[in-house]
Short mmCIF file of C-alpha atoms and ligand atoms in Angstrom, two decimals:
data_model
loop_
_atom_site.label_atom_id
_atom_site.label_comp_id
_atom_site.label_asym_id
_atom_site.label_seq_id
_atom_site.Cartn_x
_atom_site.Cartn_y
_atom_site.Cartn_z
CA MET M 547 -13.27 14.92 17.22
CA ASP M 548 -14.64 11.44 17.89
CA SER M 549 -14.16 8.76 15.55
CA ARG M 550 -17.09 8.47 13.89
CA SER M 551 -17.02 12.45 13.18
CA TYR M 552 -13.30 11.60 11.85
CA GLN M 553 -14.53 8.97 9.62
CA ASP M 554 -16.90 11.68 8.08
CA HIS M 555 -14.48 14.50 8.07
CA PHE M 556 -12.20 12.53 5.77
CA PHE M 557 -14.98 10.96 3.87
CA LYS M 558 -16.27 14.40 2.99
CA LYS M 559 -12.88 15.60 2.46
CA ALA M 560 -12.61 12.84 -0.23
CA LYS M 561 -15.48 13.64 -2.04
CA THR M 562 -14.93 17.77 -2.29
CA SER M 563 -11.35 16.93 -3.32
CA GLY M 564 -12.29 14.17 -5.77
CA TYR M 565 -10.41 11.09 -4.41
CA ARG M 566 -12.60 7.80 -4.61
CA SER M 567 -11.52 6.86 -1.20
CA ARG M 568 -10.74 8.04 2.10
CA SER M 569 -7.83 6.12 1.93
CA ALA M 570 -6.01 8.87 -0.35
CA PHE M 571 -5.29 10.81 2.69
CA LYS M 572 -3.27 7.89 4.13
CA LEU M 573 -1.04 8.20 1.21
CA ILE M 574 -0.88 11.80 1.64
CA GLU M 575 0.32 11.83 5.10
CA LEU M 576 2.88 8.81 4.51
CA ASN M 577 4.26 10.83 1.88
CA SER M 578 4.32 13.90 3.63
CA LYS M 579 6.41 12.03 6.67
CA PHE M 580 8.56 10.03 4.18
CA LYS M 581 8.88 11.62 0.86
CA PHE M 582 9.12 8.69 -1.45
CA LEU M 583 6.53 10.06 -4.15
CA LYS M 584 9.07 11.72 -6.68
CA ASN M 585 9.35 12.49 -10.47
CA SER M 586 10.17 10.08 -12.73
CA ILE M 587 9.73 6.85 -10.43
CA LYS M 588 8.29 3.54 -11.40
CA LEU M 589 5.66 2.67 -8.76
CA LEU M 590 3.68 -0.33 -8.39
CA ASP M 591 0.05 0.45 -6.07
CA VAL M 592 -1.17 -3.60 -4.79
CA GLY M 593 -4.63 -3.44 -3.53
CA SER M 594 -5.48 -0.39 -5.19
CA PHE M 595 -9.27 -0.66 -5.55
CA PRO M 596 -11.12 2.04 -5.57
CA GLY M 597 -8.15 4.09 -6.37
CA GLY M 598 -7.54 6.72 -3.82
CA TRP M 599 -3.86 5.96 -3.85
CA SER M 600 -3.43 5.76 -7.32
CA GLN M 601 -4.88 9.01 -7.81
CA VAL M 602 -2.52 10.77 -5.50
CA ALA M 603 0.63 9.11 -7.08
CA ALA M 604 -0.62 9.97 -10.61
CA LYS M 605 -1.22 13.44 -9.30
CA THR M 606 1.99 13.77 -7.64
CA ILE M 607 4.61 12.23 -9.80
CA LYS M 608 5.31 13.50 -13.19
CA ASN M 609 7.24 11.27 -16.18
CA GLY M 610 6.42 8.26 -14.14
CA LYS M 611 5.64 4.92 -15.07
CA ILE M 612 2.42 3.40 -12.49
CA LEU M 613 0.93 0.16 -12.41
CA SER M 614 -1.73 -0.83 -10.14
CA ILE M 615 -3.61 -4.24 -9.47
CA ASP M 616 -6.44 -5.22 -7.50
CA LYS M 617 -9.00 -8.39 -7.54
CA LYS M 618 -11.57 -5.70 -8.11
CA LYS M 619 -11.79 -3.59 -11.11
CA ILE M 620 -11.07 0.16 -11.02
CA GLU M 621 -12.21 3.02 -13.14
CA GLU M 622 -9.69 4.19 -15.33
CA ILE M 623 -7.19 6.79 -13.96
CA LYS M 624 -5.20 8.52 -16.41
CA ASP M 625 -1.34 7.92 -16.67
CA VAL M 626 -2.08 4.72 -14.28
CA LYS M 627 -2.05 1.32 -16.05
CA PHE M 628 -4.04 -1.44 -14.13
CA ILE M 629 -4.05 -4.93 -13.94
CA MET M 630 -7.13 -6.68 -12.53
CA GLY M 631 -5.47 -9.84 -10.64
CA ASP M 632 -4.90 -11.69 -7.60
CA PHE M 633 -1.31 -10.43 -6.26
CA LEU M 634 -0.58 -13.72 -4.92
CA GLU M 635 -0.74 -15.71 -8.31
CA LYS M 636 2.43 -16.02 -10.06
CA LYS M 637 0.71 -14.77 -13.23
CA SER M 638 0.04 -11.49 -11.81
CA LYS M 639 3.72 -11.29 -10.51
CA THR M 640 5.00 -12.13 -13.77
CA SER M 641 2.89 -9.42 -15.57
CA ILE M 642 4.11 -6.80 -13.15
CA ILE M 643 7.60 -7.99 -13.82
CA GLU M 644 7.16 -7.76 -17.51
CA TYR M 645 5.30 -4.45 -17.42
CA PHE M 646 8.17 -2.53 -15.80
CA ASN M 647 11.10 -4.46 -17.06
CA SER M 648 13.50 -3.41 -14.84
CA ASN M 649 13.42 -2.95 -11.06
CA ILE M 650 10.62 -0.85 -9.31
CA ASP M 651 11.30 2.51 -7.23
CA VAL M 652 8.38 2.46 -5.08
CA ILE M 653 5.77 -0.64 -4.13
CA LEU M 654 2.81 0.50 -2.26
CA SER M 655 0.47 -1.82 -0.65
CA ASP M 656 -2.76 -1.30 0.90
CA MET M 657 -4.25 -4.95 0.53
CA ALA M 658 -6.57 -5.87 3.01
CA SER M 659 -7.87 -9.41 2.95
CA ASN M 660 -11.85 -9.83 3.35
CA THR M 661 -13.32 -9.44 6.87
CA THR M 662 -14.59 -12.49 8.30
CA GLY M 663 -15.83 -11.13 11.48
CA ASN M 664 -13.07 -13.10 13.25
CA LYS M 665 -10.38 -10.32 14.22
CA SER M 666 -7.43 -12.43 14.66
CA LEU M 667 -7.96 -14.41 11.41
CA ASP M 668 -8.40 -11.17 9.72
CA CYS M 669 -5.14 -10.01 11.03
CA ILE M 670 -3.30 -13.09 10.18
CA ARG M 671 -4.67 -12.79 6.77
CA THR M 672 -3.69 -9.23 5.83
CA ASN M 673 -0.22 -9.67 7.48
CA GLN M 674 0.57 -12.72 5.32
CA LEU M 675 -0.19 -10.26 2.27
CA CYS M 676 2.46 -7.89 4.21
CA LEU M 677 4.66 -10.73 4.29
CA ASP M 678 4.32 -11.31 0.56
CA ILE M 679 4.82 -7.86 -0.28
CA LEU M 680 8.05 -7.99 1.30
CA ASP M 681 9.25 -10.85 -0.21
CA PHE M 682 8.18 -9.76 -3.77
CA SER M 683 10.01 -6.49 -2.94
CA LYS M 684 13.21 -8.30 -2.19
CA GLN M 685 13.31 -9.55 -5.75
CA THR M 686 12.04 -6.52 -7.54
CA LEU M 687 12.75 -3.32 -5.64
CA SER M 688 15.85 -1.08 -7.08
CA THR M 689 18.45 -0.47 -4.52
CA LYS M 690 17.55 2.93 -3.68
CA GLY M 691 13.80 1.75 -3.56
CA VAL M 692 10.91 1.93 -0.85
CA VAL M 693 8.32 -0.04 0.20
CA VAL M 694 5.17 0.94 1.91
CA SER M 695 2.66 -1.80 3.19
CA LYS M 696 -0.43 -1.73 5.43
CA LEU M 697 -0.41 -4.21 8.34
CA PHE M 698 -2.22 -5.16 11.51
CA MET M 699 -0.63 -5.04 15.13
CA GLY M 700 -1.32 -8.22 16.09
CA GLU M 701 -0.75 -11.74 15.30
CA ASP M 702 2.64 -12.17 12.91
CA PHE M 703 3.62 -8.50 13.73
CA GLU M 704 6.35 -9.80 14.94
CA GLU M 705 7.43 -12.01 11.86
CA ILE M 706 6.87 -8.96 9.68
CA LYS M 707 9.67 -6.85 11.75
CA ILE M 708 12.11 -9.73 11.44
CA ARG M 709 11.64 -10.16 7.97
CA ALA M 710 11.44 -6.35 7.04
CA LYS M 711 14.83 -6.10 9.09
CA LYS M 712 16.56 -9.04 7.77
CA TYR M 713 15.55 -7.59 3.82
CA PHE M 714 16.41 -3.83 4.83
CA LYS M 715 18.76 -1.56 6.53
CA LYS M 716 15.94 0.88 7.82
CA ILE M 717 12.15 -0.04 8.75
CA ASP M 718 9.71 2.52 10.24
CA PHE M 719 6.41 2.00 11.39
CA PHE M 720 3.76 4.94 10.81
CA LYS M 721 -0.10 5.23 11.53
CA PRO M 722 -1.66 8.19 9.82
CA ASN M 723 -4.07 10.35 11.50
CA SER M 724 -6.55 9.29 8.46
CA SER M 725 -6.68 5.57 9.88
CA ARG M 726 -9.15 4.96 12.49
CA ASP M 727 -7.96 4.87 15.97
CA GLU M 728 -9.73 2.19 16.68
CA SER M 729 -8.45 0.24 13.97
CA ARG M 730 -5.38 -2.10 14.15
CA GLU M 731 -4.01 -1.04 10.84
CA THR M 732 -0.73 0.99 10.56
CA TYR M 733 2.06 0.90 7.85
CA ILE M 734 5.66 0.04 7.42
CA HIS M 735 8.13 1.98 5.44
CA CYS M 736 11.34 -0.03 4.67
CA SER M 737 14.27 1.38 2.66
CA GLY M 738 17.98 0.67 2.17
CA LEU M 739 17.62 -2.76 0.68
CA SER M 740 20.24 -5.27 2.01
CA THR M 741 22.08 -6.46 -0.72
C1 SAM P 1787 -8.24 -1.16 1.74
S1 SAM P 1787 -8.65 -1.28 -0.05
C2 SAM P 1787 -7.34 -0.16 -0.96
C3 SAM P 1787 -7.91 1.18 -0.96
C4 SAM P 1787 -7.05 1.66 -1.88
N1 SAM P 1787 -5.86 1.98 -1.49
C5 SAM P 1787 -7.40 3.22 -2.22
O1 SAM P 1787 -6.70 4.59 -1.91
O2 SAM P 1787 -8.44 3.34 -2.97
C6 SAM P 1787 -8.04 -2.81 0.05
C7 SAM P 1787 -8.04 -3.44 -0.97
O3 SAM P 1787 -7.07 -4.75 -1.17
C8 SAM P 1787 -7.84 -5.62 -2.13
N2 SAM P 1787 -6.80 -7.12 -2.24
C9 SAM P 1787 -6.80 -7.85 -1.36
N3 SAM P 1787 -5.91 -8.94 -1.35
C10 SAM P 1787 -5.47 -8.82 -2.55
C11 SAM P 1787 -4.90 -9.67 -3.79
N4 SAM P 1787 -4.51 -10.91 -3.04
N5 SAM P 1787 -4.78 -9.30 -4.70
C12 SAM P 1787 -4.95 -8.06 -5.17
N6 SAM P 1787 -5.72 -6.98 -4.39
C13 SAM P 1787 -6.30 -7.46 -3.16
C14 SAM P 1787 -8.90 -5.66 -1.91
O4 SAM P 1787 -9.55 -6.18 -3.24
C15 SAM P 1787 -9.30 -4.14 -1.66
O5 SAM P 1787 -9.53 -3.49 -2.72
#
């Protein structure tokens, strides 16, 4: 299947299965590989608009606590609390910490900065978001917690790897089949928080 048909395939699949985005399938694949969506967990979904990942999380997790945040408002999802805001702002982080009131089990980030047309700049900006997620996770994740974050292969990749290795005992990179081949997008999965 060429890249365009592949995209169409996941777009149609999203429509028929009721997911708001093709991205939903990336989370399904990530979870099939790493198995982090479990019942009764506290999960944070950062950069959640339009809500595909939150839909998958709500469908998979029973008796959990799910918080999703984005700069853009999402339509309501049952069993998901939404905060509209910029994750980089201190007040958003304070709201997240207050909402959970204890450590978080799973932090997901599919954040991507707005595309500028300059691939190198887009890559740097998105990877800075990933670094910010790692720093936030270091402070808020439970000892057995897991972080999954989008990043772009390219500039700042080494910095992400170094920081992740400093904070976590185990790190893996995984590119889901539903992520377009030509895209530099990939995901980092980190577990085993170093104390
Ligand atoms: C690829 S989309 C996420 C798709 C989503 N995972 C889904 O399944 O529907 C990336 C999102 O990251 C959000 N984003 C980028 N920077 C952000 C920031 N600083 N704070 C909050 N959201 C941000 C964008 O608004 C955009 O909606």
